[in-house]
């Protein structure tokens, strides 16, 4: 009997940073003849999530879709994305009947780290393997996996220490630890610890990374030096992009098309950064002072549905007048992959959300890292070490302090004029391309997983 391609159910979690790698992987699996079922939680937190899911399904009619209602949460002041992680975990068991009756029968569930504890028993009852998809750097994943051990010692995050030690990998500077981890009762911390405890039940951890980007950390975790009960870490990135090109604000494109090669700084802090108005003002000053051309994607709320402010209320009219030939500011969703691919882009000022890092790596675009929250400081260090970018540590967490326009301007000049960095970043791009090319390290890992799952 000839083997037939597997049927894989994909279960992402809340937020574009989590949904994006799942849609990309779903698209890749489908083009490799797998049967794919995409499971999505309803209602979604952001408008971007619902529109991307709809567009993805319209472009991939062969992909099956299960939409399930998450059980409501008690209203609290917690981050709405964290609340959705928690609600999804409480609701996942409801999926059992539809997964059990899938046709052809399911071969595996690929699910987000954020739902690890609730999906493990479902996969076990179905008698199929569960692969967890990690949406962050390998280094930050080590911290997530090791968090229960750190939380068991009240001194782990003591301010008298300058670093946090995790066996097998280089220590993490204390300021890079996400502030919620210092509070065991914080919702994000308790959820993460529960997720970490469920990791050993998974068959493997698929990561949107490539071997050459974090070789030492990957080798350490895969040789059991971080923890001895983790499943294999399977680097399959950078995941190839699939994104809607239609229905987006592309008003900046004609302008971008007319700019010289590598002359424009692209500025974006991802989908969940609500930058303060004082910082927005300083950033505008910094961009102007740098003298460089810029394309700035500006968001002012954590959840896009709440983003009601207009550009004219955020920045002075004189700023627009002075910079009308130098820059464009966009409010709303852009196609970041198209922007990073554009020949005019020469640098990327970014928060180091992991998808953005892998997209910049794929295109070999030098980054100026300015972490805002979550995994981003650890990611910034990874970016710096890999040669993809520079990071000004003393800026700290973007959402906590205020960095002056003068400093921002200087750093942008450094980013755009550092030829050595540009060369290193280009090399990162070449290595990323090799990893996902036929016979490349990441491509082989994915092929092996799919061969293992063939029916
Ligand atoms: Br904003 C924005 N267009 O306008 P990250 C983002 N993106 O294509 P985040 C757009 O969304 P987390 C826009 O290319 C990336 O693939 C971007 O994910 C795309 O950051 C994704 O970079 C955003 O991981 O998520 O949104 O902060 O907090 O989970 O890191």
CSV table of C-alpha atoms and ligand atoms in Angstrom, one decimal:
chain,number,residue,atom,x,y,z
A,1,UNK,CA,0.0,0.0,0.0
A,2,UNK,CA,1.4,3.4,-0.8
A,3,UNK,CA,1.4,5.9,2.0
A,4,UNK,CA,-0.9,8.9,1.7
A,5,UNK,CA,-0.1,12.4,3.0
A,6,UNK,CA,-1.1,13.1,6.6
A,7,UNK,CA,-4.2,15.0,7.8
A,8,UNK,CA,-3.0,17.7,10.2
A,9,UNK,CA,-5.1,19.9,12.4
A,10,UNK,CA,-3.6,23.3,13.3
A,11,UNK,CA,-4.7,25.1,16.4
A,12,UNK,CA,-3.3,28.6,16.7
A,13,UNK,CA,-3.8,30.9,19.7
A,14,UNK,CA,-4.7,34.6,20.0
A,15,UNK,CA,-2.9,37.5,18.4
A,16,UNK,CA,-1.3,38.1,15.0
A,17,UNK,CA,2.1,37.0,16.3
A,18,UNK,CA,0.6,33.6,17.0
A,19,UNK,CA,-1.8,33.3,14.0
A,20,UNK,CA,0.7,34.3,11.3
A,21,UNK,CA,3.1,31.3,11.6
A,22,UNK,CA,0.1,28.9,11.7
A,23,UNK,CA,-1.4,30.3,8.5
A,24,UNK,CA,2.0,30.2,6.8
A,25,UNK,CA,2.5,26.6,7.9
A,26,UNK,CA,-1.0,25.7,6.9
A,27,UNK,CA,-0.3,27.0,3.4
A,28,UNK,CA,3.0,25.1,3.2
A,29,UNK,CA,1.4,21.9,4.4
A,30,UNK,CA,-1.4,22.2,1.9
A,31,UNK,CA,1.0,22.8,-1.0
A,32,UNK,CA,2.8,19.6,0.1
A,33,UNK,CA,-0.5,17.7,-0.4
A,34,UNK,CA,-1.4,17.3,3.3
A,35,UNK,CA,-5.0,17.5,4.3
A,36,UNK,CA,-5.2,20.5,6.5
A,37,UNK,CA,-7.9,21.5,9.1
A,38,UNK,CA,-7.5,24.9,10.6
A,39,UNK,CA,-9.2,25.3,14.0
A,40,UNK,CA,-9.9,28.9,15.1
A,41,UNK,CA,-11.3,30.2,18.3
A,42,UNK,CA,-14.3,32.6,18.1
A,43,UNK,CA,-14.7,35.4,18.7
A,44,UNK,CA,-11.1,36.5,17.9
A,45,UNK,CA,-9.5,39.3,19.9
A,46,UNK,CA,-8.4,41.6,17.0
A,47,UNK,CA,-10.0,42.5,13.7
A,48,UNK,CA,-6.7,41.6,12.0
A,49,UNK,CA,-7.1,38.0,13.1
A,50,UNK,CA,-10.6,37.6,11.7
A,51,UNK,CA,-9.8,39.2,8.4
A,52,UNK,CA,-6.7,37.2,7.9
A,53,UNK,CA,-8.5,33.9,8.7
A,54,UNK,CA,-11.2,34.8,6.2
A,55,UNK,CA,-8.8,35.7,3.5
A,56,UNK,CA,-6.6,32.7,4.1
A,57,UNK,CA,-9.7,30.4,3.8
A,58,UNK,CA,-10.8,32.1,0.6
A,59,UNK,CA,-7.4,31.6,-0.9
A,60,UNK,CA,-7.1,28.0,0.3
A,61,UNK,CA,-10.6,26.4,-0.4
A,62,UNK,CA,-9.1,22.9,0.1
A,63,UNK,CA,-8.3,23.7,3.8
A,64,UNK,CA,-11.0,22.5,6.2
A,65,UNK,CA,-12.1,24.9,8.9
A,66,UNK,CA,-13.4,24.3,12.4
A,67,UNK,CA,-14.5,27.4,14.3
A,68,UNK,CA,-15.2,26.9,17.9
A,69,UNK,CA,-16.8,29.2,20.5
A,70,UNK,CA,-14.5,29.9,23.5
A,71,UNK,CA,-16.2,29.8,26.8
A,72,UNK,CA,-16.5,33.4,28.1
A,73,UNK,CA,-14.1,34.8,30.7
A,74,UNK,CA,-14.9,36.9,33.7
A,75,UNK,CA,-14.2,40.5,32.7
A,76,UNK,CA,-10.9,41.6,34.3
A,77,UNK,CA,-8.3,44.1,33.5
A,78,UNK,CA,-5.9,41.5,32.2
A,79,UNK,CA,-4.4,41.7,28.7
A,80,UNK,CA,-7.2,40.6,26.3
A,81,UNK,CA,-4.8,38.3,24.5
A,82,UNK,CA,-3.8,36.5,27.7
A,83,UNK,CA,-7.5,36.2,28.7
A,84,UNK,CA,-8.1,34.5,25.3
A,85,UNK,CA,-5.2,32.0,26.0
A,86,UNK,CA,-6.8,31.1,29.2
A,87,UNK,CA,-10.3,30.9,27.8
A,88,UNK,CA,-9.1,28.7,24.8
A,89,UNK,CA,-7.5,26.3,27.3
A,90,UNK,CA,-10.8,26.0,29.1
A,91,UNK,CA,-12.6,25.3,25.9
A,92,UNK,CA,-10.4,23.0,23.9
A,93,UNK,CA,-12.0,19.8,25.2
A,94,UNK,CA,-15.1,20.8,23.3
A,95,UNK,CA,-13.3,20.1,20.1
A,96,UNK,CA,-13.0,16.4,20.8
A,97,UNK,CA,-16.1,15.2,18.9
A,98,UNK,CA,-15.3,17.1,15.7
A,99,UNK,CA,-11.7,16.0,15.8
A,100,UNK,CA,-12.6,12.4,16.5
A,101,UNK,CA,-15.0,12.3,13.4
A,102,UNK,CA,-12.5,14.0,11.0
A,103,UNK,CA,-12.3,12.4,7.6
A,104,UNK,CA,-9.7,11.2,6.7
A,105,UNK,CA,-8.8,10.6,10.3
A,106,UNK,CA,-6.3,13.0,11.8
A,107,UNK,CA,-2.7,12.1,11.8
A,108,UNK,CA,-1.5,14.9,14.2
A,109,UNK,CA,-2.4,18.1,15.9
A,110,UNK,CA,0.0,21.0,15.6
A,111,UNK,CA,-1.0,23.5,18.3
A,112,UNK,CA,0.3,26.7,19.9
A,113,UNK,CA,2.4,26.6,23.0
A,114,UNK,CA,-0.3,28.6,24.7
A,115,UNK,CA,-2.8,25.7,24.6
A,116,UNK,CA,-0.3,22.9,25.5
A,117,UNK,CA,-1.9,21.7,28.7
A,118,UNK,CA,-5.4,21.4,27.2
A,119,UNK,CA,-4.6,19.9,23.9
A,120,UNK,CA,-2.3,17.1,25.3
A,121,UNK,CA,-5.2,15.0,26.7
A,122,UNK,CA,-7.3,15.5,23.6
A,123,UNK,CA,-4.4,14.2,21.4
A,124,UNK,CA,-3.9,11.3,23.8
A,125,UNK,CA,-7.6,10.4,23.6
A,126,UNK,CA,-7.5,10.5,19.8
A,127,UNK,CA,-4.3,8.4,19.9
A,128,UNK,CA,-2.4,10.8,17.7
A,129,UNK,CA,0.8,12.9,18.3
A,130,UNK,CA,0.7,16.5,19.3
A,131,UNK,CA,3.4,18.8,18.0
A,132,UNK,CA,3.7,22.2,19.7
A,133,UNK,CA,4.5,25.2,17.5
A,134,UNK,CA,6.7,27.8,19.2
A,135,UNK,CA,6.3,31.3,18.0
A,136,UNK,CA,9.4,32.8,19.6
A,137,UNK,CA,13.2,32.5,19.6
A,138,UNK,CA,14.9,29.3,20.7
A,139,UNK,CA,16.5,31.3,23.5
A,140,UNK,CA,13.2,32.7,24.8
A,141,UNK,CA,11.7,29.2,24.5
A,142,UNK,CA,14.4,27.9,26.9
A,143,UNK,CA,13.2,30.5,29.4
A,144,UNK,CA,9.6,29.5,28.9
A,145,UNK,CA,10.4,25.8,29.4
A,146,UNK,CA,12.6,26.5,32.4
A,147,UNK,CA,10.2,28.9,34.0
A,148,UNK,CA,8.6,26.4,36.5
A,149,UNK,CA,12.1,25.7,37.9
A,150,UNK,CA,12.9,29.4,38.2
A,151,UNK,CA,9.5,30.1,39.9
A,152,UNK,CA,10.2,27.4,42.5
A,153,UNK,CA,13.1,29.5,43.8
A,154,UNK,CA,12.0,33.0,45.1
A,155,UNK,CA,15.5,34.3,44.5
A,156,UNK,CA,15.6,33.5,40.8
A,157,UNK,CA,14.6,37.0,39.7
A,158,UNK,CA,16.0,38.8,42.7
A,159,UNK,CA,17.1,42.3,41.9
A,160,UNK,CA,20.4,41.6,43.6
A,161,UNK,CA,21.3,39.4,40.6
A,162,UNK,CA,22.3,40.8,37.3
A,163,UNK,CA,21.6,37.6,35.3
A,164,UNK,CA,19.2,34.7,35.3
A,165,UNK,CA,21.0,31.3,34.8
A,166,UNK,CA,19.5,28.5,32.7
A,167,UNK,CA,21.6,25.4,32.3
A,168,UNK,CA,23.4,24.9,29.0
A,169,UNK,CA,22.8,28.4,27.5
A,170,UNK,CA,24.3,31.8,28.0
A,171,UNK,CA,22.7,33.6,31.0
A,172,UNK,CA,19.9,36.1,30.4
A,173,UNK,CA,20.4,39.6,31.7
A,174,UNK,CA,17.8,40.3,34.4
A,175,UNK,CA,16.4,43.4,32.6
A,176,UNK,CA,15.5,41.1,29.6
A,177,UNK,CA,13.1,39.0,31.7
A,178,UNK,CA,9.5,40.0,30.9
A,179,UNK,CA,8.4,41.9,34.0
A,180,UNK,CA,5.3,39.7,34.6
A,181,UNK,CA,7.6,36.7,35.2
A,182,UNK,CA,8.7,38.3,38.5
A,183,UNK,CA,5.1,37.9,39.8
A,184,UNK,CA,4.0,34.3,40.0
A,185,UNK,CA,0.4,35.3,40.3
A,186,UNK,CA,0.4,37.3,37.1
A,187,UNK,CA,-2.0,35.6,34.6
A,188,UNK,CA,0.7,35.4,31.9
A,189,UNK,CA,3.2,33.8,34.3
A,190,UNK,CA,0.7,31.2,35.7
A,191,UNK,CA,-0.4,30.3,32.1
A,192,UNK,CA,3.2,30.0,30.9
A,193,UNK,CA,4.2,27.8,33.8
A,194,UNK,CA,1.3,25.5,33.1
A,195,UNK,CA,2.2,25.4,29.4
A,196,UNK,CA,5.8,24.6,30.2
A,197,UNK,CA,4.8,21.7,32.4
A,198,UNK,CA,2.9,20.1,29.5
A,199,UNK,CA,5.8,20.3,27.0
A,200,UNK,CA,7.1,16.8,27.8
A,201,UNK,CA,3.8,15.3,26.5
A,202,UNK,CA,4.4,16.6,23.0
A,203,UNK,CA,6.0,14.6,20.2
A,204,UNK,CA,8.1,17.6,19.1
A,205,UNK,CA,8.4,21.3,19.2
A,206,UNK,CA,8.3,22.9,15.7
A,207,UNK,CA,10.0,26.3,15.7
A,208,UNK,CA,10.0,29.1,13.3
A,209,UNK,CA,13.8,29.4,13.5
A,210,UNK,CA,16.7,28.1,11.4
A,211,UNK,CA,19.8,26.3,12.7
A,212,UNK,CA,22.4,28.9,11.7
A,213,UNK,CA,20.6,31.8,13.5
A,214,UNK,CA,20.8,30.3,17.0
A,215,UNK,CA,23.1,27.3,16.7
A,216,UNK,CA,24.4,27.2,20.2
A,217,UNK,CA,21.1,27.5,22.0
A,218,UNK,CA,19.5,25.0,19.7
A,219,UNK,CA,22.3,22.5,20.2
A,220,UNK,CA,22.1,23.0,24.0
A,221,UNK,CA,18.3,22.4,24.2
A,222,UNK,CA,18.4,19.5,21.8
A,223,UNK,CA,21.2,17.7,23.8
A,224,UNK,CA,19.1,17.8,27.0
A,225,UNK,CA,21.3,20.4,28.7
A,226,UNK,CA,18.5,22.8,29.4
A,227,UNK,CA,16.0,20.2,30.7
A,228,UNK,CA,16.2,16.5,30.3
A,229,UNK,CA,12.5,15.8,29.5
A,230,UNK,CA,11.9,17.9,26.5
A,231,UNK,CA,10.8,16.5,23.1
A,232,UNK,CA,13.1,17.4,20.1
A,233,UNK,CA,13.2,21.0,18.9
A,234,UNK,CA,12.5,21.0,15.2
A,235,UNK,CA,13.7,24.1,13.4
A,236,UNK,CA,11.5,24.6,10.3
A,237,UNK,CA,11.9,28.4,9.6
A,238,UNK,CA,11.9,31.0,8.4
A,239,UNK,CA,8.3,30.0,7.5
A,240,UNK,CA,7.5,31.1,4.0
A,241,UNK,CA,5.1,34.0,3.9
A,242,UNK,CA,1.5,33.9,2.9
A,243,UNK,CA,-0.3,37.1,3.3
A,244,UNK,CA,-3.2,39.0,1.7
A,245,UNK,CA,-2.1,41.7,-0.7
A,246,UNK,CA,-5.5,43.0,-1.5
A,247,UNK,CA,-7.7,45.3,0.6
A,248,UNK,CA,-4.8,46.8,2.3
A,249,UNK,CA,-3.7,50.4,2.6
A,250,UNK,CA,-1.0,50.6,0.0
A,251,UNK,CA,-1.1,54.3,-0.6
A,252,UNK,CA,2.6,54.5,0.3
A,253,UNK,CA,3.7,52.2,-2.5
A,254,UNK,CA,4.1,54.7,-5.3
A,255,UNK,CA,6.2,56.8,-3.0
A,256,UNK,CA,8.3,53.8,-1.9
A,257,UNK,CA,8.8,52.8,-5.6
A,258,UNK,CA,10.3,56.2,-6.3
A,259,UNK,CA,13.0,56.1,-3.5
A,260,UNK,CA,16.6,55.0,-4.1
A,261,UNK,CA,17.7,51.5,-3.2
A,262,UNK,CA,18.3,50.8,0.6
A,263,UNK,CA,17.5,54.4,1.5
A,264,UNK,CA,14.4,54.0,3.6
A,265,UNK,CA,14.0,53.0,7.3
A,266,UNK,CA,10.9,50.9,7.8
A,267,UNK,CA,9.5,51.5,11.3
A,268,UNK,CA,7.0,49.1,12.9
A,269,UNK,CA,6.4,47.8,16.4
A,270,UNK,CA,4.0,45.0,15.6
A,271,UNK,CA,0.4,44.6,16.1
A,272,UNK,CA,0.2,44.9,19.9
A,273,UNK,CA,2.3,47.9,20.9
A,274,UNK,CA,0.3,50.9,22.2
A,275,UNK,CA,3.0,53.5,22.1
A,276,UNK,CA,2.5,56.6,24.3
A,277,UNK,CA,1.9,59.9,22.6
A,278,UNK,CA,5.1,61.3,24.2
A,279,UNK,CA,7.1,58.5,22.7
A,280,UNK,CA,5.4,58.9,19.3
A,281,UNK,CA,6.5,62.6,19.4
A,282,UNK,CA,10.1,61.7,20.2
A,283,UNK,CA,10.2,59.0,17.5
A,284,UNK,CA,9.0,61.6,15.0
A,285,UNK,CA,11.8,63.9,16.1
A,286,UNK,CA,14.3,61.1,15.8
A,287,UNK,CA,13.2,60.1,12.3
A,288,UNK,CA,13.4,63.7,11.2
A,289,UNK,CA,16.8,64.3,12.9
A,290,UNK,CA,18.3,61.2,11.3
A,291,UNK,CA,17.8,62.7,7.9
A,292,UNK,CA,16.9,59.4,6.5
A,293,UNK,CA,13.7,58.6,4.5
A,294,UNK,CA,11.2,56.6,6.5
A,295,UNK,CA,8.0,54.5,6.3
A,296,UNK,CA,6.4,54.3,9.7
A,297,UNK,CA,3.5,52.0,10.6
A,298,UNK,CA,1.9,53.6,13.6
A,299,UNK,CA,-0.4,51.9,16.1
A,300,UNK,CA,-1.7,53.4,19.3
A,301,UNK,CA,-3.7,50.6,20.9
A,302,UNK,CA,-3.1,47.1,22.0
A,303,UNK,CA,-6.2,45.8,20.2
A,304,UNK,CA,-6.7,47.2,16.7
A,305,UNK,CA,-10.5,47.5,17.3
A,306,UNK,CA,-9.7,50.3,19.9
A,307,UNK,CA,-7.4,52.2,17.6
A,308,UNK,CA,-9.5,55.3,16.8
A,309,UNK,CA,-7.0,58.1,16.8
A,310,UNK,CA,-6.2,59.8,13.6
A,311,UNK,CA,-2.7,60.7,12.4
A,312,UNK,CA,-3.5,64.4,12.5
A,313,UNK,CA,-4.3,64.1,16.2
A,314,UNK,CA,-1.0,62.4,17.0
A,315,UNK,CA,1.5,64.5,15.2
A,316,UNK,CA,1.8,68.2,14.5
A,317,UNK,CA,0.8,69.4,11.0
A,318,UNK,CA,4.2,71.1,10.7
A,319,UNK,CA,5.9,67.7,11.0
A,320,UNK,CA,3.9,66.4,8.0
A,321,UNK,CA,4.8,69.5,6.1
A,322,UNK,CA,8.5,69.3,6.8
A,323,UNK,CA,8.8,65.5,6.1
A,324,UNK,CA,6.4,65.2,3.2
A,325,UNK,CA,9.1,64.3,0.7
A,326,UNK,CA,11.1,62.3,3.3
A,327,UNK,CA,8.6,59.9,4.7
A,328,UNK,CA,5.2,58.3,4.9
A,329,UNK,CA,3.2,57.3,8.0
A,330,UNK,CA,0.6,54.6,7.7
A,331,UNK,CA,-2.1,53.8,10.2
A,332,UNK,CA,-3.7,50.5,9.6
A,333,UNK,CA,-2.5,47.1,8.4
A,334,UNK,CA,0.2,47.0,5.8
A,335,UNK,CA,1.8,44.0,4.0
A,336,UNK,CA,5.0,43.9,5.9
A,337,UNK,CA,6.4,41.1,3.8
A,338,UNK,CA,6.0,43.3,0.6
A,339,UNK,CA,7.7,46.2,2.4
A,340,UNK,CA,10.6,44.2,3.6
A,341,UNK,CA,11.1,42.8,0.1
A,342,UNK,CA,11.1,46.3,-1.5
A,343,UNK,CA,14.4,47.4,-2.8
A,344,UNK,CA,14.1,50.8,-1.2
A,345,UNK,CA,14.1,49.5,2.3
A,346,UNK,CA,17.6,49.7,3.9
A,347,UNK,CA,16.9,49.2,7.6
A,348,UNK,CA,14.1,48.1,10.0
A,349,UNK,CA,13.4,49.8,13.4
A,350,UNK,CA,11.4,47.1,15.1
A,351,UNK,CA,10.2,45.7,18.4
A,352,UNK,CA,11.6,42.2,17.7
A,353,UNK,CA,8.4,40.3,17.6
A,354,UNK,CA,9.6,36.9,16.4
A,355,UNK,CA,7.7,36.9,13.1
A,356,UNK,CA,9.2,40.2,12.2
A,357,UNK,CA,12.7,39.0,13.1
A,358,UNK,CA,12.4,36.0,10.9
A,359,UNK,CA,11.0,38.1,8.0
A,360,UNK,CA,13.9,40.5,8.3
A,361,UNK,CA,16.3,37.5,8.5
A,362,UNK,CA,14.8,36.0,5.4
A,363,UNK,CA,15.4,39.3,3.5
A,364,UNK,CA,18.7,40.1,5.1
A,365,UNK,CA,17.5,43.6,6.3
A,366,UNK,CA,19.5,45.1,9.2
A,367,UNK,CA,17.5,45.8,12.3
A,368,UNK,CA,17.6,48.4,15.0
A,369,UNK,CA,16.0,46.5,17.9
A,370,UNK,CA,13.8,48.3,20.3
A,371,UNK,CA,11.9,45.8,22.4
A,372,UNK,CA,8.6,46.8,23.9
A,373,UNK,CA,7.4,43.9,26.0
A,374,UNK,CA,7.2,40.1,26.3
A,375,UNK,CA,9.9,38.0,24.5
A,376,UNK,CA,11.3,41.0,22.7
A,377,UNK,CA,14.4,41.8,24.8
A,378,UNK,CA,15.6,38.3,24.6
A,379,UNK,CA,14.9,38.2,20.9
A,380,UNK,CA,16.8,41.5,20.5
A,381,UNK,CA,19.9,39.9,22.0
A,382,UNK,CA,19.5,37.0,19.6
A,383,UNK,CA,19.3,39.4,16.7
A,384,UNK,CA,22.4,41.2,17.8
A,385,UNK,CA,24.3,38.0,18.3
A,386,UNK,CA,23.3,36.6,14.9
A,387,UNK,CA,24.6,39.7,13.2
A,388,UNK,CA,21.2,40.8,11.9
A,389,UNK,CA,21.0,44.0,14.0
A,390,UNK,CA,22.0,46.4,16.7
A,391,UNK,CA,20.3,46.9,20.0
A,392,UNK,CA,20.6,49.8,22.4
A,393,UNK,CA,20.2,48.1,25.8
A,394,UNK,CA,19.9,51.2,27.8
A,395,UNK,CA,16.7,52.1,26.0
A,396,UNK,CA,15.1,49.3,28.1
A,397,UNK,CA,11.5,48.3,27.5
A,398,UNK,CA,9.9,50.7,25.1
A,399,UNK,CA,6.6,50.7,26.9
A,400,UNK,CA,8.1,51.7,30.2
A,401,UNK,CA,10.5,54.6,29.5
A,402,UNK,CA,10.9,57.5,27.2
A,403,UNK,CA,13.8,57.6,24.7
A,404,UNK,CA,14.6,61.0,23.3
A,405,UNK,CA,14.4,61.9,19.6
A,406,UNK,CA,18.1,62.8,19.7
A,407,UNK,CA,19.1,59.3,20.7
A,408,UNK,CA,16.7,57.7,18.3
A,409,UNK,CA,18.0,59.8,15.4
A,410,UNK,CA,21.7,58.9,16.2
A,411,UNK,CA,20.9,55.2,16.4
A,412,UNK,CA,19.0,55.3,13.0
A,413,UNK,CA,22.1,56.9,11.4
A,414,UNK,CA,24.2,54.1,12.9
A,415,UNK,CA,21.8,51.5,11.5
A,416,UNK,CA,21.8,52.9,8.0
A,417,UNK,CA,25.5,53.6,7.8
A,418,UNK,CA,27.0,50.5,9.2
A,419,UNK,CA,28.3,48.7,6.2
A,420,UNK,CA,29.7,45.8,8.2
A,421,UNK,CA,26.2,45.2,9.6
A,422,UNK,CA,24.7,45.4,6.2
A,423,UNK,CA,27.0,42.7,5.0
A,424,UNK,CA,26.4,40.4,8.0
A,425,UNK,CA,22.6,40.9,7.6
A,426,UNK,CA,22.9,39.9,3.9
A,427,UNK,CA,24.7,36.8,4.9
A,428,UNK,CA,21.9,36.0,7.4
A,429,UNK,CA,19.5,36.3,4.5
A,430,UNK,CA,21.5,33.9,2.4
A,431,UNK,CA,21.7,31.3,5.2
A,432,UNK,CA,17.9,31.7,5.8
A,433,UNK,CA,17.3,31.1,2.1
A,434,UNK,CA,19.5,28.0,2.1
A,435,UNK,CA,17.7,26.6,5.2
A,436,UNK,CA,14.3,26.6,3.5
A,437,UNK,CA,15.6,25.7,0.0
A,438,UNK,CA,15.3,22.1,-1.2
A,439,UNK,CA,17.6,20.0,0.9
A,440,UNK,CA,18.2,22.8,3.3
A,441,UNK,CA,18.2,22.1,7.1
A,442,UNK,CA,14.8,23.4,7.9
A,443,UNK,CA,13.2,21.9,4.7
A,444,UNK,CA,14.6,18.5,5.6
A,445,UNK,CA,13.3,18.7,9.2
A,446,UNK,CA,9.7,19.4,8.0
A,447,UNK,CA,9.9,16.7,5.3
A,448,UNK,CA,11.0,14.2,8.0
A,449,UNK,CA,8.1,15.1,10.2
A,450,UNK,CA,5.6,14.7,7.3
A,451,UNK,CA,7.1,11.4,6.3
A,452,UNK,CA,6.8,10.2,9.9
A,453,UNK,CA,3.1,11.2,9.9
A,454,UNK,CA,2.2,9.6,6.5
A,455,UNK,CA,-0.7,7.2,6.8
B,1,LIG,BR1,1.6,45.7,12.6
B,1,LIG,C1,1.7,44.6,11.1
B,1,LIG,N1,1.4,44.2,8.8
B,1,LIG,O1,0.7,46.2,9.7
B,1,LIG,P1,5.3,39.8,15.3
B,1,LIG,C2,2.2,43.4,11.3
B,1,LIG,N2,2.3,42.5,10.2
B,1,LIG,O2,2.0,42.3,7.9
B,1,LIG,P2,3.5,41.1,17.2
B,1,LIG,C3,1.9,43.0,8.9
B,1,LIG,O3,2.2,40.6,11.5
B,1,LIG,P3,3.8,39.2,19.2
B,1,LIG,C4,1.2,45.1,9.9
B,1,LIG,O4,4.8,40.9,9.2
B,1,LIG,C5,4.3,39.8,11.3
B,1,LIG,O5,4.3,38.7,10.5
B,1,LIG,C6,4.2,41.1,10.5
B,1,LIG,O6,4.0,39.5,14.3
B,1,LIG,C7,2.7,41.2,10.3
B,1,LIG,O7,4.8,40.9,16.3
B,1,LIG,C8,3.1,39.8,12.2
B,1,LIG,O8,6.4,40.4,14.5
B,1,LIG,C9,3.3,40.4,13.6
B,1,LIG,O9,5.7,38.6,16.0
B,1,LIG,O10,3.2,39.7,17.9
B,1,LIG,O11,2.3,41.5,16.4
B,1,LIG,O12,3.9,42.1,18.2
B,1,LIG,O13,3.4,40.1,20.3
B,1,LIG,O14,3.1,37.8,19.4
B,1,LIG,O15,5.3,39.1,19.0
